[in-house]
Coordinates of C-alpha atoms and ligand atoms in Angstrom, one line a residue:
M5 CA 150.9 160.9 197.1
L6 CA 147.4 160.7 195.9
Y7 CA 145.8 157.6 194.7
I8 CA 143.0 158.2 192.2
N9 CA 141.4 155.6 189.9
G10 CA 144.1 153.1 190.6
E11 CA 147.0 155.4 189.8
W12 CA 149.5 157.0 192.1
I13 CA 150.0 160.7 191.6
T14 CA 153.4 162.0 192.7
D15 CA 153.6 165.3 190.9
G16 CA 152.4 168.5 192.4
N17 CA 152.7 170.5 195.6
K18 CA 154.2 168.8 198.6
M19 CA 153.6 168.8 202.4
D20 CA 156.1 167.9 205.1
V21 CA 155.4 165.2 207.6
I22 CA 156.9 165.7 211.1
N23 CA 157.9 163.1 213.7
P24 CA 156.4 164.5 217.0
A25 CA 159.1 162.8 219.0
T26 CA 161.9 164.8 217.4
G27 CA 160.1 167.8 215.8
K28 CA 162.0 166.8 212.6
V29 CA 160.7 166.5 209.0
I30 CA 160.7 162.8 208.1
D31 CA 159.0 162.8 204.7
S32 CA 157.3 165.0 202.2
V33 CA 154.1 163.9 200.4
T34 CA 152.2 165.2 197.3
I35 CA 149.0 166.9 198.1
G36 CA 145.8 167.6 196.1
G37 CA 142.9 170.0 196.5
R38 CA 139.4 170.5 195.3
E39 CA 140.0 169.5 191.7
E40 CA 141.7 166.2 192.7
T41 CA 138.9 165.4 195.2
K42 CA 136.3 166.0 192.5
E43 CA 138.2 163.8 190.1
A44 CA 138.4 161.1 192.7
I45 CA 134.7 161.3 193.4
T46 CA 134.0 161.1 189.6
H47 CA 136.0 157.8 189.4
A48 CA 134.4 156.4 192.6
T49 CA 131.0 157.1 191.1
E50 CA 131.9 155.3 187.9
A51 CA 133.5 152.4 189.9
F52 CA 130.4 152.1 192.1
K53 CA 128.3 150.9 189.1
T54 CA 130.2 147.7 188.9
W55 CA 131.6 147.2 192.5
K56 CA 128.1 147.2 194.0
N57 CA 127.1 144.3 191.7
I58 CA 130.1 142.1 192.4
P59 CA 128.9 139.3 194.7
G60 CA 129.6 140.1 198.3
A61 CA 131.8 137.0 198.7
K62 CA 134.1 138.3 196.0
R63 CA 134.3 141.7 197.6
G64 CA 135.2 139.9 200.8
R65 CA 138.0 138.0 199.0
Y66 CA 139.5 141.3 197.9
L67 CA 139.4 142.4 201.5
A68 CA 140.9 139.1 202.7
T69 CA 143.8 139.7 200.3
V70 CA 144.4 143.1 201.9
V71 CA 144.4 141.4 205.3
K72 CA 147.1 139.0 204.1
L73 CA 149.3 141.8 202.7
M74 CA 148.9 143.9 205.8
R75 CA 149.9 141.0 208.0
E76 CA 153.1 140.6 205.9
K77 CA 153.8 144.3 206.3
R78 CA 152.8 144.6 209.9
E79 CA 156.2 145.7 211.2
I80 CA 156.7 148.5 208.6
L81 CA 153.1 149.6 209.2
A82 CA 153.7 149.8 213.0
E83 CA 156.9 151.7 212.4
T84 CA 155.2 154.2 210.1
I85 CA 152.5 154.8 212.8
T86 CA 155.2 155.5 215.5
R87 CA 157.2 157.7 213.3
E88 CA 154.4 160.0 212.3
N89 CA 152.1 159.8 215.3
G90 CA 154.7 159.2 218.1
K91 CA 152.9 156.4 220.0
P92 CA 155.1 153.6 221.5
F93 CA 156.0 150.9 219.0
S94 CA 154.2 148.2 221.0
D95 CA 151.0 150.3 220.9
A96 CA 151.5 150.9 217.2
R97 CA 151.7 147.1 216.7
G98 CA 148.4 146.8 218.6
E99 CA 146.9 149.4 216.3
V100 CA 148.0 147.4 213.3
R101 CA 146.4 144.3 214.7
S102 CA 143.2 146.1 215.4
A103 CA 143.2 147.7 211.8
I104 CA 143.6 144.2 210.3
D105 CA 140.9 142.7 212.6
Y106 CA 138.4 145.2 211.3
L107 CA 139.3 144.3 207.7
E108 CA 139.1 140.6 208.4
W109 CA 135.7 141.0 210.2
Y110 CA 134.2 142.8 207.2
A111 CA 135.9 140.5 204.7
E112 CA 133.8 137.8 206.3
E113 CA 130.7 139.9 206.7
A114 CA 130.6 140.8 203.0
K115 CA 128.9 137.5 202.1
R116 CA 126.2 137.9 204.8
L117 CA 124.3 140.9 203.6
Y118 CA 120.7 139.8 203.9
G119 CA 117.5 141.5 203.0
D120 CA 114.0 140.7 204.4
T121 CA 110.8 139.2 203.1
L122 CA 107.8 140.8 204.9
P123 CA 104.4 139.3 205.6
A124 CA 102.0 140.8 203.1
S125 CA 98.6 142.3 204.0
Q126 CA 97.0 141.0 200.8
V127 CA 97.2 137.5 199.3
D128 CA 98.2 138.8 195.9
K129 CA 101.3 140.8 197.0
H130 CA 104.8 139.9 197.7
L131 CA 106.9 142.3 199.9
M132 CA 110.6 142.5 200.1
V133 CA 113.2 144.8 201.6
L134 CA 116.5 144.9 199.7
R135 CA 119.6 146.2 201.5
E136 CA 121.7 148.1 199.1
P137 CA 125.0 149.9 199.3
I138 CA 124.4 153.7 199.7
G139 CA 127.0 154.8 197.1
V140 CA 130.2 156.8 197.1
S141 CA 131.4 157.3 200.6
A142 CA 133.7 160.1 201.6
A143 CA 135.8 159.4 204.7
I144 CA 137.8 161.9 206.8
T145 CA 140.1 160.4 209.5
P146 CA 142.1 161.7 212.4
W147 CA 145.8 161.4 213.4
N148 CA 145.4 159.6 216.7
F149 CA 144.9 156.2 215.1
P150 CA 146.2 156.9 211.7
L151 CA 145.7 153.3 210.4
S152 CA 142.8 151.7 212.3
M153 CA 140.5 154.6 211.8
I154 CA 141.0 154.1 208.1
T155 CA 140.2 150.4 207.9
R156 CA 137.3 150.8 210.4
K157 CA 135.6 153.0 207.8
I158 CA 136.9 151.5 204.5
A159 CA 136.4 147.9 205.3
P160 CA 132.6 148.0 206.0
A161 CA 132.1 150.5 203.1
L162 CA 133.8 148.1 200.6
A163 CA 132.1 145.0 202.1
A164 CA 128.7 146.8 201.7
G165 CA 129.5 147.6 198.0
C166 CA 130.3 151.3 198.4
T167 CA 133.3 153.0 196.8
V168 CA 135.4 155.4 198.9
V169 CA 137.4 158.6 198.7
L170 CA 139.5 159.1 201.8
K171 CA 141.1 162.1 203.3
P172 CA 143.5 161.2 206.1
A173 CA 144.7 163.7 208.7
S174 CA 147.5 166.0 207.4
Q175 CA 149.7 165.1 210.4
T176 CA 149.7 161.4 209.5
P177 CA 149.4 160.7 205.8
L178 CA 152.1 158.0 205.6
S179 CA 150.0 155.3 207.3
A180 CA 147.2 156.0 204.8
I181 CA 149.7 155.7 201.9
K182 CA 150.9 152.3 203.2
V183 CA 147.4 150.9 203.5
F184 CA 146.6 152.1 200.0
E185 CA 149.7 150.3 198.7
C186 CA 148.1 147.2 200.1
F187 CA 144.7 148.0 198.3
H188 CA 146.7 148.5 195.1
E189 CA 148.7 145.3 195.5
A190 CA 145.5 143.4 196.3
G191 CA 144.1 144.4 192.9
I192 CA 141.1 146.2 194.1
P193 CA 139.4 147.5 190.9
K194 CA 140.2 151.0 189.7
G195 CA 138.3 153.8 191.4
V196 CA 136.9 151.7 194.2
V197 CA 139.3 153.3 196.8
N198 CA 140.8 156.7 196.3
L199 CA 143.1 158.7 198.5
V200 CA 143.4 162.5 198.6
I201 CA 145.8 164.1 201.0
G202 CA 145.8 167.9 201.3
P203 CA 144.2 171.0 202.8
A204 CA 141.3 169.9 204.9
E205 CA 138.8 172.6 204.3
E206 CA 139.2 172.5 200.5
I207 CA 138.9 168.8 200.3
G208 CA 136.1 168.8 202.8
K209 CA 134.1 171.4 200.8
E210 CA 134.1 169.2 197.7
M211 CA 133.2 166.1 199.7
T212 CA 130.3 167.7 201.4
S213 CA 128.9 169.6 198.4
N214 CA 129.3 167.0 195.6
P215 CA 126.0 165.4 195.0
D216 CA 127.6 162.1 193.9
V217 CA 128.9 161.6 197.5
R218 CA 126.0 159.8 199.3
K219 CA 127.7 159.1 202.6
L220 CA 130.1 161.1 204.8
T221 CA 131.9 159.4 207.6
F222 CA 134.1 161.4 209.9
T223 CA 136.2 160.9 213.0
G224 CA 137.5 164.1 214.6
S225 CA 136.6 167.1 216.7
T226 CA 133.0 168.0 217.5
A227 CA 133.5 171.5 216.1
I228 CA 134.5 170.2 212.6
G229 CA 131.9 167.4 212.8
K230 CA 129.2 169.9 213.2
K231 CA 130.5 172.0 210.3
L232 CA 130.6 169.0 208.1
M233 CA 127.1 167.9 209.1
R234 CA 125.8 171.4 208.2
D235 CA 127.6 171.4 204.9
A236 CA 126.4 167.9 204.1
A237 CA 122.8 168.9 204.8
D238 CA 122.5 170.7 201.4
T239 CA 122.7 167.4 199.5
V240 CA 121.1 165.4 202.4
K241 CA 123.9 162.9 202.7
K242 CA 123.9 160.1 205.2
V243 CA 126.5 161.0 207.9
S244 CA 128.3 159.1 210.6
M245 CA 130.2 161.2 213.1
E246 CA 132.7 159.9 215.7
L247 CA 133.4 163.1 217.7
G248 CA 134.9 164.3 220.9
G249 CA 134.5 162.7 224.3
H250 CA 135.0 163.5 228.0
A251 CA 135.0 160.1 229.7
P252 CA 134.4 159.8 233.4
F253 CA 136.1 157.0 235.4
I254 CA 134.2 156.3 238.6
V255 CA 135.7 154.4 241.5
F256 CA 133.3 153.3 244.2
E257 CA 134.4 152.7 247.8
D258 CA 134.2 148.9 247.4
A259 CA 136.3 148.7 244.2
D260 CA 139.7 147.0 244.1
I261 CA 141.9 150.1 244.2
D262 CA 144.8 148.5 242.4
E263 CA 142.7 147.3 239.6
A264 CA 141.1 150.7 239.2
V265 CA 144.5 152.3 239.2
T266 CA 145.6 149.9 236.4
G267 CA 142.4 150.9 234.6
V268 CA 143.2 154.6 234.8
L269 CA 146.8 154.0 233.6
L270 CA 145.4 152.2 230.5
T271 CA 142.6 154.6 229.7
K272 CA 144.5 157.8 230.5
F273 CA 148.1 157.4 229.4
K274 CA 147.8 155.1 226.3
N275 CA 148.4 157.2 223.2
S276 CA 149.4 160.0 225.6
G277 CA 145.7 160.5 226.5
Q278 CA 144.9 161.4 222.9
T279 CA 141.9 159.3 222.2
C280 CA 138.3 160.2 222.3
I281 CA 137.6 157.5 224.9
S282 CA 140.5 158.5 227.1
T283 CA 139.6 159.0 230.8
N284 CA 139.1 162.8 231.4
R285 CA 137.6 162.9 234.9
I286 CA 138.4 160.4 237.7
Y287 CA 135.7 160.4 240.3
V288 CA 136.8 158.6 243.5
A289 CA 134.7 157.9 246.6
E290 CA 135.8 160.3 249.4
S291 CA 136.8 157.6 251.8
I292 CA 139.4 156.2 249.4
V293 CA 140.4 159.2 247.4
E294 CA 143.7 159.9 249.3
E295 CA 144.9 156.3 249.0
F296 CA 143.8 156.1 245.4
G297 CA 145.7 159.4 244.5
K298 CA 148.8 158.1 246.2
R299 CA 148.8 154.8 244.4
L300 CA 148.0 156.3 241.0
A301 CA 150.8 158.9 241.4
Q302 CA 153.2 156.1 242.3
K303 CA 152.3 154.0 239.3
T304 CA 152.3 157.1 237.0
A305 CA 155.9 158.0 238.2
E306 CA 157.0 154.6 236.9
L307 CA 155.9 155.3 233.3
R308 CA 158.8 155.9 231.0
I309 CA 158.4 158.8 228.6
G310 CA 160.3 159.1 225.4
N311 CA 160.6 158.3 221.7
G312 CA 158.2 155.5 220.8
M313 CA 160.8 153.7 218.8
E314 CA 162.9 153.2 222.0
D315 CA 162.5 150.0 224.0
G316 CA 160.4 150.2 227.2
V317 CA 158.8 153.5 226.4
D318 CA 155.2 153.7 227.9
V319 CA 154.3 157.3 226.9
G320 CA 155.3 159.0 223.7
P321 CA 154.9 162.6 222.6
V322 CA 151.7 164.5 221.9
I323 CA 151.0 165.3 218.3
N324 CA 152.4 168.9 218.1
K325 CA 153.4 172.0 219.9
G326 CA 149.9 173.4 220.0
A327 CA 148.6 170.3 221.7
M328 CA 151.4 170.4 224.3
E329 CA 150.7 174.1 225.1
K330 CA 147.0 173.4 225.5
I331 CA 147.7 170.7 228.0
A332 CA 150.1 173.0 229.9
A333 CA 147.4 175.7 230.0
Q334 CA 144.8 173.3 231.4
V335 CA 147.2 172.1 234.1
E336 CA 148.1 175.7 235.0
D337 CA 144.4 176.5 235.3
A338 CA 143.8 173.5 237.5
V339 CA 146.6 174.6 239.8
K340 CA 145.2 178.1 240.0
N341 CA 141.9 176.6 241.1
N342 CA 143.6 174.8 244.0
G343 CA 144.4 171.5 242.3
K344 CA 147.4 169.7 243.8
I345 CA 149.9 168.1 241.5
L346 CA 150.8 164.7 242.9
Q347 CA 152.9 163.7 239.9
G348 CA 154.3 165.4 236.7
G349 CA 152.8 168.7 235.8
N350 CA 155.5 169.9 233.4
I351 CA 156.4 170.0 229.7
H352 CA 159.1 167.3 229.3
K353 CA 162.2 168.2 227.4
P354 CA 163.7 165.3 225.5
E355 CA 167.4 164.7 225.6
E356 CA 167.7 164.9 221.9
G357 CA 165.8 166.9 219.3
S358 CA 162.8 169.1 220.2
G359 CA 159.8 166.8 220.4
Y360 CA 156.5 167.6 222.0
F361 CA 156.2 165.8 225.3
Y362 CA 154.1 166.4 228.4
E363 CA 154.8 164.5 231.6
P364 CA 152.2 162.0 232.7
T365 CA 150.4 164.0 235.4
V366 CA 148.1 163.3 238.3
I367 CA 146.1 166.2 239.9
Q368 CA 144.3 165.7 243.2
Y369 CA 141.3 167.8 244.5
A370 CA 140.0 168.6 241.0
T371 CA 136.8 170.7 240.9
E372 CA 134.0 171.5 238.5
E373 CA 135.4 175.1 238.0
M374 CA 138.5 173.8 236.3
Q375 CA 138.7 173.8 232.5
I376 CA 139.8 170.2 232.7
A377 CA 136.4 169.3 234.2
T378 CA 134.5 170.2 230.9
E379 CA 137.0 170.7 228.1
E380 CA 138.5 167.7 226.3
T381 CA 142.2 167.4 227.4
F382 CA 143.7 165.1 224.8
G383 CA 146.8 164.7 226.9
P384 CA 148.3 162.6 229.7
V385 CA 146.7 164.5 232.6
A386 CA 144.6 162.7 235.2
P387 CA 142.4 164.9 237.5
I388 CA 140.8 163.2 240.5
F389 CA 137.5 164.5 241.8
P390 CA 136.2 163.2 245.2
F391 CA 132.5 162.3 245.5
S392 CA 130.2 161.3 248.4
S393 CA 127.2 159.6 247.0
E394 CA 126.0 157.6 244.0
E395 CA 123.4 160.2 243.1
E396 CA 126.1 162.9 243.2
V397 CA 128.5 161.0 240.9
I398 CA 125.8 160.2 238.4
E399 CA 124.9 163.8 238.2
K400 CA 128.5 164.9 237.7
A401 CA 129.6 162.1 235.5
N402 CA 126.9 162.7 232.8
H403 CA 128.4 165.5 230.7
K404 CA 126.2 168.2 229.1
Q405 CA 127.9 168.0 225.8
Y406 CA 129.7 164.7 225.4
G407 CA 128.6 161.0 225.7
L408 CA 131.2 158.7 224.2
A409 CA 132.8 156.3 226.8
A410 CA 132.4 155.9 230.6
Y411 CA 134.1 153.6 233.1
C412 CA 133.0 152.4 236.5
Y413 CA 134.7 150.2 239.1
T414 CA 132.6 148.5 241.9
K415 CA 132.2 145.0 243.3
D416 CA 128.6 145.6 244.0
M417 CA 126.6 144.2 241.1
G418 CA 123.5 146.2 241.9
C419 CA 125.6 149.4 241.8
G420 CA 127.2 148.3 238.5
L421 CA 123.8 147.7 236.9
R422 CA 122.4 151.0 238.2
M423 CA 125.4 152.8 236.7
M424 CA 125.1 150.9 233.4
K425 CA 121.6 152.4 233.1
A426 CA 122.3 155.8 234.5
L427 CA 125.4 156.7 232.5
E428 CA 124.5 158.6 229.3
Y429 CA 127.3 157.3 227.2
G430 CA 127.5 155.1 224.0
I431 CA 130.1 152.8 225.6
V432 CA 130.2 151.8 229.2
G433 CA 133.0 149.7 230.8
I434 CA 132.2 148.2 234.1
N435 CA 135.3 146.9 235.8
D436 CA 136.7 146.9 232.3
P437 CA 139.1 149.5 231.0
A438 CA 139.0 148.2 227.4
P439 CA 135.4 148.0 226.3
I440 CA 136.3 148.1 222.6
V441 CA 135.9 145.0 220.4
I442 CA 135.4 144.6 216.6
Q443 CA 132.0 143.1 217.0
A444 CA 130.6 145.9 219.2
P445 CA 129.1 149.2 218.2
F446 CA 131.6 152.0 218.8
G447 CA 130.1 155.5 218.9
G448 CA 128.7 158.2 221.1
V449 CA 125.5 159.9 222.1
K450 CA 124.9 163.7 222.5
E451 CA 127.6 165.8 220.7
S452 CA 129.9 162.8 220.7
G453 CA 128.4 161.7 217.5
I454 CA 125.9 159.8 215.5
G455 CA 126.2 156.4 213.9
K456 CA 128.3 153.4 214.9
E457 CA 131.5 151.6 213.8
G458 CA 132.2 147.9 214.3
G459 CA 130.3 144.7 213.9
K460 CA 127.0 144.5 212.1
Y461 CA 126.2 148.0 213.2
G462 CA 129.1 149.4 211.2
L463 CA 127.8 147.8 208.1
E464 CA 124.4 149.4 208.4
E465 CA 126.0 152.8 208.0
Y466 CA 126.9 152.1 204.4
M467 CA 123.6 150.5 203.4
E468 CA 120.1 151.6 202.9
E469 CA 116.8 149.7 202.6
K470 CA 114.8 149.6 199.4
F471 CA 111.2 148.3 199.8
V472 CA 109.8 146.4 196.9
S473 CA 106.1 145.6 196.6
I474 CA 105.2 143.1 193.9
G475 CA 101.6 142.6 192.7
M476 CA 100.9 139.0 191.7
K477 CA 97.5 139.3 190.0
Ligands
ADP522 P1 142.0 167.5 215.6 O1 141.9 168.8 216.2 O2 142.1 166.4 216.5 O3 143.1 167.4 214.5 P2 140.0 167.8 213.5 O4 138.6 167.6 213.7 O5 140.6 169.1 213.2 O6 140.7 167.2 214.9 O7 140.6 166.8 212.4 C1 140.1 165.5 212.1 C2 140.1 165.3 210.6 O8 139.3 166.3 210.1 C3 141.5 165.5 210.0 O9 141.6 164.7 208.8 C4 141.5 167.0 209.5 O10 142.4 167.2 208.5 C5 140.0 167.1 209.1 N1 139.5 168.5 209.0 C6 139.8 169.5 209.8 N2 139.1 170.6 209.4 C7 138.3 170.2 208.4 C8 137.4 170.9 207.5 N3 137.1 172.2 207.7 N4 136.8 170.1 206.6 C9 137.0 168.8 206.4 N5 137.9 168.2 207.1 C10 138.6 168.8 208.1

């Protein structure tokens, strides 16, 4: 289904949606291409002329209505996420809450878009800075958080006064359709939000080359992010990029081992390790590395793997066969390089159907030579690297390419503060495995991206300053 200028389009070519827990087709959706994207941009451009001038408070009320509708539909939204993405139902409920929280935050922020008055250098001048919405925003979202990545982009865009054309991931279009049903029901004016599902490259080409698009916001892989940035350069669009990560998780000798193990379980196995802030490398002080490995393996063995709709499941499938095979290849490479599997290490065959599962895995004695040390895993595999000094672990933890999230466990405040400064990452959790909140800036440094989402920082991405100098003679 496409949603353009307030109308649902159901005729046209179709694309299947697959449940990764069963490998079976669960739905089929109408897709569009370059023409439909162009049409959506034209309508968004027209709608921008009025939407930007509506008082922020009123835009906020529209968003608040969407919040109300999404709350009413929260169970069906969560079920949709689990069916197309695979994550356990309780995690899908968490994602729905987070998606709504972002909408609610920006519904409130819409009435707080202030400009500045500057002190003039001459008595006969008055200087002002207006903060204005940038214009039509094209948004491209991934499959790992099929709902919250959408509201995290659309909510600040609409609050700021921008209009939007969204392309969700082809693996997970159903959550996008559900949220657009809420936009429709909330009576958001025609053309303000538009949805185009379909071939990524074709839609992306129109979004990056169309001069009416003034902002491109993307969450996905670094490789595609770079390509989109290059393509968007021709029309000098403002871009925000939330790209790949390779998070280190550092456990110092004085840390509470059980708390650190719990932290790894959360940051490594949630979403089957398929988030850009998932732990990728666990650095543990040499003196406790054996004990840490033992306890992590024990806890990992207790995780229940299965279809996310079943009660008590902790780890669902990965998104598709390709993802499963990539994980298997990384584990094979780690074993070849003398890694020792403490837990898991195999593709998991479900009792029913043919879903794509990989066992939650712990690998001891990981080394820098392994692929897993530098390549993003996007799977439930936890490699443990021993370290002997703070200097050594800082050197190793800072990744050449990525800089999204890093975690550090220690009871020594001095050490914690030194790590806070030394870690070259956009997000640092010290004794905190969940450093993500709506009011904070989410985003990376280096090739993990540019721009932020969340809080007042997220709003800036959809606005630009206009300086006005008024002579008073
Ligand atoms: P992943 O490998 O995790 O799927 P991608 O970066 O390929 O990450 O996908 C993230 C989003 O980018 C999805 O919506 C996908 O359809 C979209 N995408 C992929 N390739 C392109 C492209 N060439 N142009 C525009 N969007 C793309």
